[in-house]
mmCIF file of C-alpha atoms in Angstrom:
data_model
loop_
_atom_site.group_PDB
_atom_site.id
_atom_site.type_symbol
_atom_site.label_atom_id
_atom_site.label_comp_id
_atom_site.label_asym_id
_atom_site.label_seq_id
_atom_site.Cartn_x
_atom_site.Cartn_y
_atom_site.Cartn_z
ATOM 1 C CA MET A 1 6.958 -25.994 -27.455
ATOM 2 C CA GLY A 2 4.811 -23.093 -29.121
ATOM 3 C CA GLU A 3 4.605 -22.137 -32.554
ATOM 4 C CA GLY A 4 8.438 -20.902 -33.526
ATOM 5 C CA GLY A 5 10.066 -23.244 -30.864
ATOM 6 C CA GLU A 6 8.848 -20.889 -27.966
ATOM 7 C CA GLU A 7 9.358 -22.687 -24.597
ATOM 8 C CA MET A 8 5.782 -22.873 -22.740
ATOM 9 C CA VAL A 9 4.655 -23.680 -19.321
ATOM 10 C CA ARG A 10 1.643 -24.157 -17.321
ATOM 11 C CA ASN A 11 0.878 -20.584 -15.525
ATOM 12 C CA LYS A 12 -1.475 -20.671 -12.431
ATOM 13 C CA GLN A 13 -3.754 -16.943 -12.380
ATOM 14 C CA VAL A 14 -5.879 -15.285 -10.738
ATOM 15 C CA VAL A 15 -8.710 -13.794 -12.693
ATOM 16 C CA LEU A 16 -11.364 -11.299 -12.060
ATOM 17 C CA LYS A 17 -14.494 -13.165 -12.434
ATOM 18 C CA LYS A 18 -16.889 -10.038 -12.022
ATOM 19 C CA PHE A 19 -16.993 -6.582 -10.742
ATOM 20 C CA ALA A 20 -17.075 -6.619 -6.885
ATOM 21 C CA VAL A 21 -20.032 -5.031 -5.442
ATOM 22 C CA GLY A 22 -19.606 -3.812 -1.963
ATOM 23 C CA VAL A 23 -16.695 -5.660 0.086
ATOM 24 C CA PRO A 24 -14.558 -7.981 -2.101
ATOM 25 C CA LYS A 25 -15.559 -11.684 -2.092
ATOM 26 C CA GLU A 26 -13.099 -14.274 -3.035
ATOM 27 C CA THR A 27 -15.831 -15.322 -5.355
ATOM 28 C CA ASP A 28 -15.418 -12.221 -7.141
ATOM 29 C CA MET A 29 -12.100 -13.681 -8.194
ATOM 30 C CA GLU A 30 -11.037 -17.402 -9.826
ATOM 31 C CA ILE A 31 -7.977 -19.493 -10.279
ATOM 32 C CA ARG A 32 -7.235 -20.115 -13.752
ATOM 33 C CA GLN A 33 -4.797 -22.453 -15.307
ATOM 34 C CA GLY A 34 -3.435 -21.071 -18.475
ATOM 35 C CA LYS A 35 0.282 -21.151 -20.357
ATOM 36 C CA ALA A 36 2.922 -18.884 -20.682
ATOM 37 C CA SER A 37 5.507 -18.187 -23.240
ATOM 38 C CA LEU A 38 9.034 -18.027 -21.353
ATOM 39 C CA ARG A 39 10.272 -16.000 -24.571
ATOM 40 C CA SER A 40 9.951 -12.306 -25.087
ATOM 41 C CA PRO A 41 7.415 -11.576 -28.056
ATOM 42 C CA THR A 42 9.544 -10.846 -31.021
ATOM 43 C CA ALA A 43 6.808 -8.069 -32.049
ATOM 44 C CA VAL A 44 7.110 -5.805 -29.076
ATOM 45 C CA GLU A 45 10.413 -4.212 -28.519
ATOM 46 C CA GLY A 46 11.895 -4.092 -25.310
ATOM 47 C CA ALA A 47 9.279 -6.359 -23.178
ATOM 48 C CA ILE A 48 10.542 -8.811 -20.468
ATOM 49 C CA VAL A 49 9.115 -12.076 -19.329
ATOM 50 C CA VAL A 50 9.415 -12.392 -15.461
ATOM 51 C CA LYS A 51 8.578 -15.453 -13.065
ATOM 52 C CA ASN A 52 6.605 -13.596 -10.310
ATOM 53 C CA LEU A 53 7.772 -14.232 -6.625
ATOM 54 C CA TYR A 54 5.962 -11.609 -4.242
ATOM 55 C CA LEU A 55 2.653 -10.046 -4.714
ATOM 56 C CA SER A 56 1.231 -6.784 -2.949
ATOM 57 C CA CYS A 57 -2.260 -6.780 -1.625
ATOM 58 C CA ASP A 58 -3.459 -3.312 -1.603
ATOM 59 C CA PRO A 59 -6.396 -1.475 -1.144
ATOM 60 C CA TYR A 60 -6.638 0.554 -4.199
ATOM 61 C CA MET A 61 -6.966 -2.457 -6.233
ATOM 62 C CA ARG A 62 -10.693 -2.713 -4.973
ATOM 63 C CA GLY A 63 -11.081 0.393 -7.155
ATOM 64 C CA ARG A 64 -9.954 -1.196 -10.245
ATOM 65 C CA MET A 65 -12.597 -4.149 -9.531
ATOM 66 C CA ARG A 66 -15.663 -1.765 -10.174
ATOM 67 C CA ASP A 67 -17.163 -0.657 -13.536
ATOM 68 C CA TYR A 68 -15.898 2.774 -13.409
ATOM 69 C CA ALA A 69 -13.395 4.494 -15.510
ATOM 70 C CA ASP A 70 -13.065 7.907 -14.482
ATOM 71 C CA SER A 71 -9.750 7.286 -12.315
ATOM 72 C CA TYR A 72 -5.958 7.966 -12.428
ATOM 73 C CA ILE A 73 -5.844 3.910 -13.158
ATOM 74 C CA PRO A 74 -7.957 1.628 -15.359
ATOM 75 C CA PRO A 75 -10.408 -1.047 -13.829
ATOM 76 C CA PHE A 76 -9.619 -4.659 -14.517
ATOM 77 C CA GLN A 77 -11.804 -6.371 -16.749
ATOM 78 C CA PRO A 78 -13.746 -9.346 -16.208
ATOM 79 C CA GLY A 79 -12.002 -12.692 -17.268
ATOM 80 C CA SER A 80 -8.516 -10.935 -17.291
ATOM 81 C CA VAL A 81 -5.688 -11.154 -14.890
ATOM 82 C CA ILE A 82 -5.552 -8.982 -12.253
ATOM 83 C CA GLU A 83 -2.361 -7.086 -11.366
ATOM 84 C CA GLY A 84 -0.555 -5.448 -8.611
ATOM 85 C CA PHE A 85 2.777 -4.534 -7.532
ATOM 86 C CA GLY A 86 5.055 -7.364 -7.262
ATOM 87 C CA VAL A 87 8.617 -8.550 -6.832
ATOM 88 C CA ALA A 88 9.776 -10.657 -9.776
ATOM 89 C CA LYS A 89 12.807 -12.520 -11.460
ATOM 90 C CA VAL A 90 13.843 -11.728 -15.178
ATOM 91 C CA VAL A 91 13.715 -15.106 -17.130
ATOM 92 C CA ASP A 92 14.191 -13.272 -20.883
ATOM 93 C CA SER A 93 14.322 -9.937 -21.960
ATOM 94 C CA THR A 94 14.653 -7.969 -25.164
ATOM 95 C CA ASN A 95 15.158 -4.900 -23.156
ATOM 96 C CA PRO A 96 18.554 -3.373 -22.864
ATOM 97 C CA ASN A 97 17.877 -2.370 -19.119
ATOM 98 C CA PHE A 98 17.128 -5.568 -17.927
ATOM 99 C CA CYS A 99 18.998 -9.035 -18.207
ATOM 100 C CA VAL A 100 18.209 -12.713 -17.485
ATOM 101 C CA GLY A 101 18.307 -13.148 -13.696
ATOM 102 C CA ASP A 102 17.689 -9.475 -12.674
ATOM 103 C CA TYR A 103 15.163 -9.198 -10.139
ATOM 104 C CA ILE A 104 12.627 -6.429 -10.915
ATOM 105 C CA THR A 105 9.839 -4.442 -8.820
ATOM 106 C CA GLY A 106 6.880 -3.127 -10.445
ATOM 107 C CA LEU A 107 3.228 -3.608 -11.918
ATOM 108 C CA THR A 108 3.070 -7.208 -12.784
ATOM 109 C CA GLY A 109 0.150 -9.959 -13.083
ATOM 110 C CA TRP A 110 -1.270 -11.829 -10.280
ATOM 111 C CA GLU A 111 0.470 -15.302 -12.285
ATOM 112 C CA GLU A 112 3.032 -17.436 -12.078
ATOM 113 C CA TYR A 113 4.658 -15.878 -15.486
ATOM 114 C CA SER A 114 4.021 -12.652 -16.746
ATOM 115 C CA THR A 115 5.068 -10.598 -19.886
ATOM 116 C CA ILE A 116 5.710 -7.024 -18.986
ATOM 117 C CA VAL A 117 5.339 -4.741 -21.838
ATOM 118 C CA ARG A 118 5.159 -1.410 -20.302
ATOM 119 C CA THR A 119 8.487 -1.265 -18.354
ATOM 120 C CA GLU A 120 8.751 2.307 -17.544
ATOM 121 C CA GLN A 121 8.318 2.028 -14.065
ATOM 122 C CA VAL A 122 9.496 -1.288 -13.311
ATOM 123 C CA ARG A 123 12.749 -0.964 -11.103
ATOM 124 C CA LYS A 124 15.532 -3.400 -11.204
ATOM 125 C CA ILE A 125 16.411 -4.620 -7.361
ATOM 126 C CA GLU A 126 20.024 -3.470 -6.783
ATOM 127 C CA VAL A 127 19.647 -3.978 -2.914
ATOM 128 C CA PHE A 128 19.905 -7.274 -1.456
ATOM 129 C CA ASP A 129 20.596 -7.187 2.149
ATOM 130 C CA VAL A 130 17.066 -6.819 3.222
ATOM 131 C CA PRO A 131 14.432 -9.393 2.555
ATOM 132 C CA LEU A 132 13.418 -9.248 -0.955
ATOM 133 C CA SER A 133 9.590 -8.898 -0.387
ATOM 134 C CA TYR A 134 10.395 -5.576 1.206
ATOM 135 C CA HIS A 135 10.591 -4.240 -2.274
ATOM 136 C CA VAL A 136 6.797 -4.317 -2.367
ATOM 137 C CA GLY A 137 6.525 -2.725 1.135
ATOM 138 C CA LEU A 138 9.110 -0.974 2.917
ATOM 139 C CA LEU A 139 10.883 -0.267 -0.095
ATOM 140 C CA GLY A 140 8.095 -0.124 -2.141
ATOM 141 C CA MET A 141 4.656 1.702 -3.319
ATOM 142 C CA THR A 142 3.675 1.692 0.158
ATOM 143 C CA GLY A 143 6.604 2.379 1.872
ATOM 144 C CA PHE A 144 6.823 5.382 -0.619
ATOM 145 C CA THR A 145 3.197 6.426 0.002
ATOM 146 C CA ALA A 146 3.922 7.049 3.651
ATOM 147 C CA TYR A 147 7.125 8.733 3.045
ATOM 148 C CA VAL A 148 5.797 11.456 0.562
ATOM 149 C CA GLY A 149 2.588 11.797 2.537
ATOM 150 C CA PHE A 150 4.240 12.414 5.782
ATOM 151 C CA TYR A 151 7.189 14.559 4.439
ATOM 152 C CA GLU A 152 5.575 16.494 1.394
ATOM 153 C CA ILE A 153 2.055 16.499 2.404
ATOM 154 C CA CYS A 154 1.546 16.714 6.056
ATOM 155 C CA ALA A 155 5.056 19.431 6.379
ATOM 156 C CA PRO A 156 5.892 18.120 9.865
ATOM 157 C CA LYS A 157 7.778 20.061 12.488
ATOM 158 C CA LYS A 158 9.197 18.852 15.782
ATOM 159 C CA GLY A 159 6.719 18.743 18.471
ATOM 160 C CA ASP A 160 3.854 18.196 16.258
ATOM 161 C CA TYR A 161 0.888 15.996 17.872
ATOM 162 C CA VAL A 162 0.301 13.067 15.068
ATOM 163 C CA PHE A 163 -2.449 11.010 14.627
ATOM 164 C CA VAL A 164 -2.524 7.893 12.407
ATOM 165 C CA SER A 165 -5.257 6.048 11.164
ATOM 166 C CA ALA A 166 -5.329 2.349 10.185
ATOM 167 C CA ALA A 167 -1.595 2.662 12.145
ATOM 168 C CA SER A 168 -0.723 -1.067 11.945
ATOM 169 C CA GLY A 169 -0.890 -1.197 8.383
ATOM 170 C CA ALA A 170 1.506 -1.499 5.459
ATOM 171 C CA VAL A 171 1.663 2.597 5.087
ATOM 172 C CA GLY A 172 0.806 3.429 8.834
ATOM 173 C CA GLN A 173 3.324 1.681 10.516
ATOM 174 C CA LEU A 174 5.773 3.471 8.642
ATOM 175 C CA VAL A 175 4.011 7.266 9.269
ATOM 176 C CA GLY A 176 4.185 6.548 12.634
ATOM 177 C CA GLN A 177 7.647 5.620 12.955
ATOM 178 C CA LEU A 178 8.569 8.318 10.573
ATOM 179 C CA ALA A 179 6.911 10.531 12.847
ATOM 180 C CA LYS A 180 8.762 9.280 16.046
ATOM 181 C CA LEU A 181 12.131 9.978 14.274
ATOM 182 C CA HIS A 182 10.726 13.531 13.715
ATOM 183 C CA GLY A 183 10.404 14.530 16.903
ATOM 184 C CA CYS A 184 6.408 14.219 17.020
ATOM 185 C CA TYR A 185 3.850 12.586 19.665
ATOM 186 C CA VAL A 186 2.262 9.861 17.738
ATOM 187 C CA VAL A 187 -1.273 8.021 18.670
ATOM 188 C CA GLY A 188 -2.661 5.060 16.361
ATOM 189 C CA SER A 189 -6.191 3.165 15.961
ATOM 190 C CA ALA A 190 -6.091 -0.045 14.834
ATOM 191 C CA GLY A 191 -8.916 -2.654 14.860
ATOM 192 C CA SER A 192 -7.685 -5.409 17.521
ATOM 193 C CA ALA A 193 -5.980 -5.583 21.014
ATOM 194 C CA GLN A 194 -2.814 -7.478 19.318
ATOM 195 C CA LYS A 195 -2.679 -4.462 16.869
ATOM 196 C CA VAL A 196 -2.792 -2.047 19.518
ATOM 197 C CA ASP A 197 0.009 -3.820 21.742
ATOM 198 C CA LEU A 198 2.201 -4.052 18.472
ATOM 199 C CA LEU A 199 1.929 -0.268 18.043
ATOM 200 C CA LYS A 200 3.043 0.551 21.264
ATOM 201 C CA ASN A 201 5.511 -1.890 22.290
ATOM 202 C CA LYS A 202 7.272 -2.781 18.892
ATOM 203 C CA LEU A 203 6.543 0.332 16.506
ATOM 204 C CA GLY A 204 7.035 2.868 19.239
ATOM 205 C CA PHE A 205 3.889 4.693 18.886
ATOM 206 C CA ASP A 206 3.141 6.953 22.293
ATOM 207 C CA GLU A 207 -0.374 5.721 22.518
ATOM 208 C CA ALA A 208 -2.607 3.466 20.621
ATOM 209 C CA PHE A 209 -6.270 2.625 20.608
ATOM 210 C CA ASN A 210 -8.959 0.045 19.123
ATOM 211 C CA TYR A 211 -11.582 2.062 17.395
ATOM 212 C CA LYS A 212 -13.818 -0.726 17.658
ATOM 213 C CA GLU A 213 -14.006 -0.289 21.205
ATOM 214 C CA GLU A 214 -14.783 3.226 21.289
ATOM 215 C CA PRO A 215 -18.648 4.312 21.537
ATOM 216 C CA ASP A 216 -17.534 7.818 20.506
ATOM 217 C CA LEU A 217 -14.456 8.441 18.087
ATOM 218 C CA THR A 218 -14.897 12.363 18.997
ATOM 219 C CA GLU A 219 -14.195 11.746 22.564
ATOM 220 C CA ALA A 220 -11.862 9.306 21.974
ATOM 221 C CA LEU A 221 -9.378 11.361 20.304
ATOM 222 C CA ARG A 222 -9.951 14.243 22.427
ATOM 223 C CA SER A 223 -8.789 12.065 25.524
ATOM 224 C CA TYR A 224 -5.686 11.294 23.426
ATOM 225 C CA PHE A 225 -5.129 14.812 21.978
ATOM 226 C CA PRO A 226 -6.114 17.073 24.863
ATOM 227 C CA LYS A 227 -4.427 20.185 23.199
ATOM 228 C CA GLY A 228 -5.698 18.868 19.585
ATOM 229 C CA ILE A 229 -4.114 17.496 16.327
ATOM 230 C CA ASP A 230 -1.542 19.074 14.345
ATOM 231 C CA ILE A 231 -1.375 16.145 11.429
ATOM 232 C CA TYR A 232 -3.780 13.487 10.524
ATOM 233 C CA PHE A 233 -2.731 10.634 8.201
ATOM 234 C CA ASP A 234 -5.746 9.552 6.967
ATOM 235 C CA ASN A 235 -5.929 5.865 5.735
ATOM 236 C CA VAL A 236 -9.861 5.067 6.622
ATOM 237 C CA GLY A 237 -12.211 8.140 5.962
ATOM 238 C CA GLY A 238 -15.500 8.111 7.084
ATOM 239 C CA ALA A 239 -16.372 8.465 10.775
ATOM 240 C CA MET A 240 -12.749 8.555 11.800
ATOM 241 C CA LEU A 241 -12.042 11.428 9.693
ATOM 242 C CA ASP A 242 -15.017 13.408 10.911
ATOM 243 C CA ALA A 243 -13.794 12.966 14.445
ATOM 244 C CA ALA A 244 -10.352 13.697 13.687
ATOM 245 C CA LEU A 245 -11.632 17.179 11.799
ATOM 246 C CA LEU A 246 -13.299 18.209 15.146
ATOM 247 C CA ASN A 247 -10.122 17.800 16.914
ATOM 248 C CA MET A 248 -7.707 19.512 14.590
ATOM 249 C CA ARG A 249 -5.465 22.419 15.921
ATOM 250 C CA VAL A 250 -5.358 25.764 13.951
ATOM 251 C CA ARG A 251 -3.416 25.157 10.727
ATOM 252 C CA GLY A 252 -3.379 21.469 10.993
ATOM 253 C CA ARG A 253 -2.601 19.267 8.160
ATOM 254 C CA VAL A 254 -4.825 16.157 7.179
ATOM 255 C CA ALA A 255 -3.081 13.912 4.059
ATOM 256 C CA ILE A 256 -5.892 11.798 2.667
ATOM 257 C CA CYS A 257 -4.488 8.636 1.571
ATOM 258 C CA GLY A 258 -6.351 5.236 1.537
ATOM 259 C CA MET A 259 -10.291 5.954 2.595
ATOM 260 C CA VAL A 260 -10.318 2.282 3.131
ATOM 261 C CA SER A 261 -13.771 2.437 4.869
ATOM 262 C CA GLN A 262 -15.221 3.994 1.500
ATOM 263 C CA HIS A 263 -13.840 1.165 -0.679
ATOM 264 C CA THR A 264 -16.621 -1.125 0.216
ATOM 265 C CA VAL A 265 -19.691 0.829 -0.267
ATOM 266 C CA SER A 266 -21.799 1.496 -3.227
ATOM 267 C CA ASP A 267 -23.037 4.833 -2.016
ATOM 268 C CA PRO A 268 -20.004 6.542 -0.089
ATOM 269 C CA LYS A 269 -20.886 8.825 2.711
ATOM 270 C CA GLY A 270 -20.173 12.362 2.841
ATOM 271 C CA ILE A 271 -17.982 14.353 5.388
ATOM 272 C CA SER A 272 -19.970 16.391 7.960
ATOM 273 C CA ASN A 273 -17.548 18.292 9.763
ATOM 274 C CA LEU A 274 -15.701 20.429 6.712
ATOM 275 C CA TYR A 275 -16.703 23.627 8.165
ATOM 276 C CA THR A 276 -13.652 23.135 10.528
ATOM 277 C CA LEU A 277 -11.256 23.453 7.713
ATOM 278 C CA VAL A 278 -12.327 27.344 7.316
ATOM 279 C CA MET A 279 -12.580 27.704 11.126
ATOM 280 C CA LYS A 280 -9.258 26.233 12.035
ATOM 281 C CA ARG A 281 -7.375 27.214 8.655
ATOM 282 C CA ILE A 282 -6.798 23.295 8.064
ATOM 283 C CA ARG A 283 -5.214 22.117 4.965
ATOM 284 C CA MET A 284 -6.414 18.745 3.849
ATOM 285 C CA GLU A 285 -5.140 17.189 0.252
ATOM 286 C CA GLY A 286 -5.257 14.126 -1.075
ATOM 287 C CA PHE A 287 -2.110 12.622 -3.019
ATOM 288 C CA ILE A 288 -0.855 9.726 -5.189
ATOM 289 C CA GLN A 289 2.689 8.796 -4.982
ATOM 290 C CA SER A 290 3.339 8.226 -8.184
ATOM 291 C CA ASP A 291 3.111 12.089 -8.544
ATOM 292 C CA TYR A 292 6.481 12.306 -6.724
ATOM 293 C CA LEU A 293 8.531 9.900 -8.370
ATOM 294 C CA HIS A 294 11.654 12.292 -8.549
ATOM 295 C CA LEU A 295 11.862 11.710 -4.688
ATOM 296 C CA PHE A 296 12.151 7.727 -4.864
ATOM 297 C CA PRO A 297 16.157 7.550 -4.926
ATOM 298 C CA LYS A 298 16.139 9.961 -1.636
ATOM 299 C CA PHE A 299 13.278 7.754 0.156
ATOM 300 C CA LEU A 300 15.091 4.310 -0.718
ATOM 301 C CA SER A 301 18.244 5.732 0.405
ATOM 302 C CA THR A 302 16.778 7.395 3.670
ATOM 303 C CA ILE A 303 14.738 4.078 4.673
ATOM 304 C CA ILE A 304 17.343 1.483 3.448
ATOM 305 C CA ASP A 305 19.661 3.601 6.232
ATOM 306 C CA LEU A 306 17.250 3.696 9.050
ATOM 307 C CA TYR A 307 16.131 0.005 8.820
ATOM 308 C CA LYS A 308 19.697 -0.947 8.799
ATOM 309 C CA GLN A 309 20.385 1.178 11.664
ATOM 310 C CA GLY A 310 17.526 -0.566 13.429
ATOM 311 C CA ARG A 311 15.738 2.775 13.747
ATOM 312 C CA ILE A 312 12.440 1.480 11.989
ATOM 313 C CA VAL A 313 11.191 -1.725 11.815
ATOM 314 C CA TYR A 314 8.637 -3.428 9.309
ATOM 315 C CA ILE A 315 5.642 -5.652 9.964
ATOM 316 C CA GLU A 316 4.982 -8.239 7.086
ATOM 317 C CA ASP A 317 1.691 -10.909 6.824
ATOM 318 C CA MET A 318 2.597 -13.211 4.524
ATOM 319 C CA ASN A 319 0.303 -15.537 2.631
ATOM 320 C CA GLU A 320 1.909 -18.468 0.838
ATOM 321 C CA GLY A 321 0.802 -19.827 -2.483
ATOM 322 C CA LEU A 322 -1.069 -17.938 -5.181
ATOM 323 C CA GLU A 323 -4.249 -19.734 -4.776
ATOM 324 C CA ASN A 324 -4.515 -17.820 -1.663
ATOM 325 C CA GLY A 325 -4.098 -14.808 -3.229
ATOM 326 C CA PRO A 326 -7.894 -13.881 -3.242
ATOM 327 C CA GLU A 327 -8.173 -14.720 0.518
ATOM 328 C CA ALA A 328 -5.178 -12.340 1.409
ATOM 329 C CA PHE A 329 -6.924 -9.838 -0.521
ATOM 330 C CA VAL A 330 -10.298 -9.560 0.472
ATOM 331 C CA GLY A 331 -9.130 -10.099 4.517
ATOM 332 C CA LEU A 332 -7.747 -6.397 3.910
ATOM 333 C CA PHE A 333 -11.304 -5.400 4.467
ATOM 334 C CA THR A 334 -11.856 -7.158 7.278
ATOM 335 C CA GLY A 335 -8.805 -6.500 9.087
ATOM 336 C CA ASN A 336 -7.419 -10.039 8.956
ATOM 337 C CA ASN A 337 -3.906 -8.705 8.102
ATOM 338 C CA VAL A 338 -1.157 -7.793 10.417
ATOM 339 C CA GLY A 339 1.126 -5.396 8.613
ATOM 340 C CA LYS A 340 1.674 -5.188 5.118
ATOM 341 C CA GLN A 341 0.116 -8.120 3.320
ATOM 342 C CA VAL A 342 2.076 -9.858 1.016
ATOM 343 C CA VAL A 343 1.256 -13.300 -1.407
ATOM 344 C CA CYS A 344 4.421 -15.765 -1.869
ATOM 345 C CA VAL A 345 4.049 -16.902 -5.589
ATOM 346 C CA SER A 346 7.629 -18.608 -5.450
ATOM 347 C CA ARG A 347 10.636 -18.442 -3.239
ATOM 348 C CA GLU A 348 12.755 -18.342 -6.305
#
């Protein structure tokens, strides 16, 4: 027991050891054994204490591992627990919106137990006939990113020619399926033969290719899109974005989502082919899903219905144990994951 009779438990945590330089490494983080109170702090109104069950590994977290404050979300600090989206169970609450036993999803710590003080973007889970972990993937931030990016940024039309990079990842796999349901022709790129096979034979893409085996990305895209690309959903940036710009059709749309190729470089490279935006009147736009939260209820209803009808599938890559979280996270940047990368902290 702690002071005032509060119940204390051991609390395994993933802590940022130092700011990352280049590709993130497991040694940038460390496992620490701390303690946690299972009682909500009385000095803070509306807090909840949760037991974390599933944690989401997302490339944007790399941006929080650098000493750079001029971003939409502040950096992690060395010595502090890293955080990300997760699914958790409420073990104590002074918040009238959450009761003990509720399952929630939102930003939480990479640890066994977390106290969440800011609950504005914490959502109570009310759908239980899909896997619980899907609430950090298909039904969470990554699924919503795919939905917003495709429908709001790309403004698709039936018959559009659509290209998706990192297409077997958490966002790309859903973008491609939504595009097919919308009546588009869809090609995806990925980094292995296994992923290409998944795109064509499980996720329903019309075509897919392994970008690592293409000596000339511009020519590769030209072969798959002889009439050009109407929509490019960009998850990688870099050379692939440059090649796609040369293959866009007049009034094409480019959604800038992840740019994962640039997360790991200290000196990001510029894009060479931006002149095509003028020549072909292309609209290229970056976006963040949190700007569109008013659409979340519609997203949730739509995607749940499609999933239950068997019209979309979702691929997860699950790592067991919080201690394996750093390995799972850094694997995002070397293509180790197949599908949405999730860390299981506890099954219950």
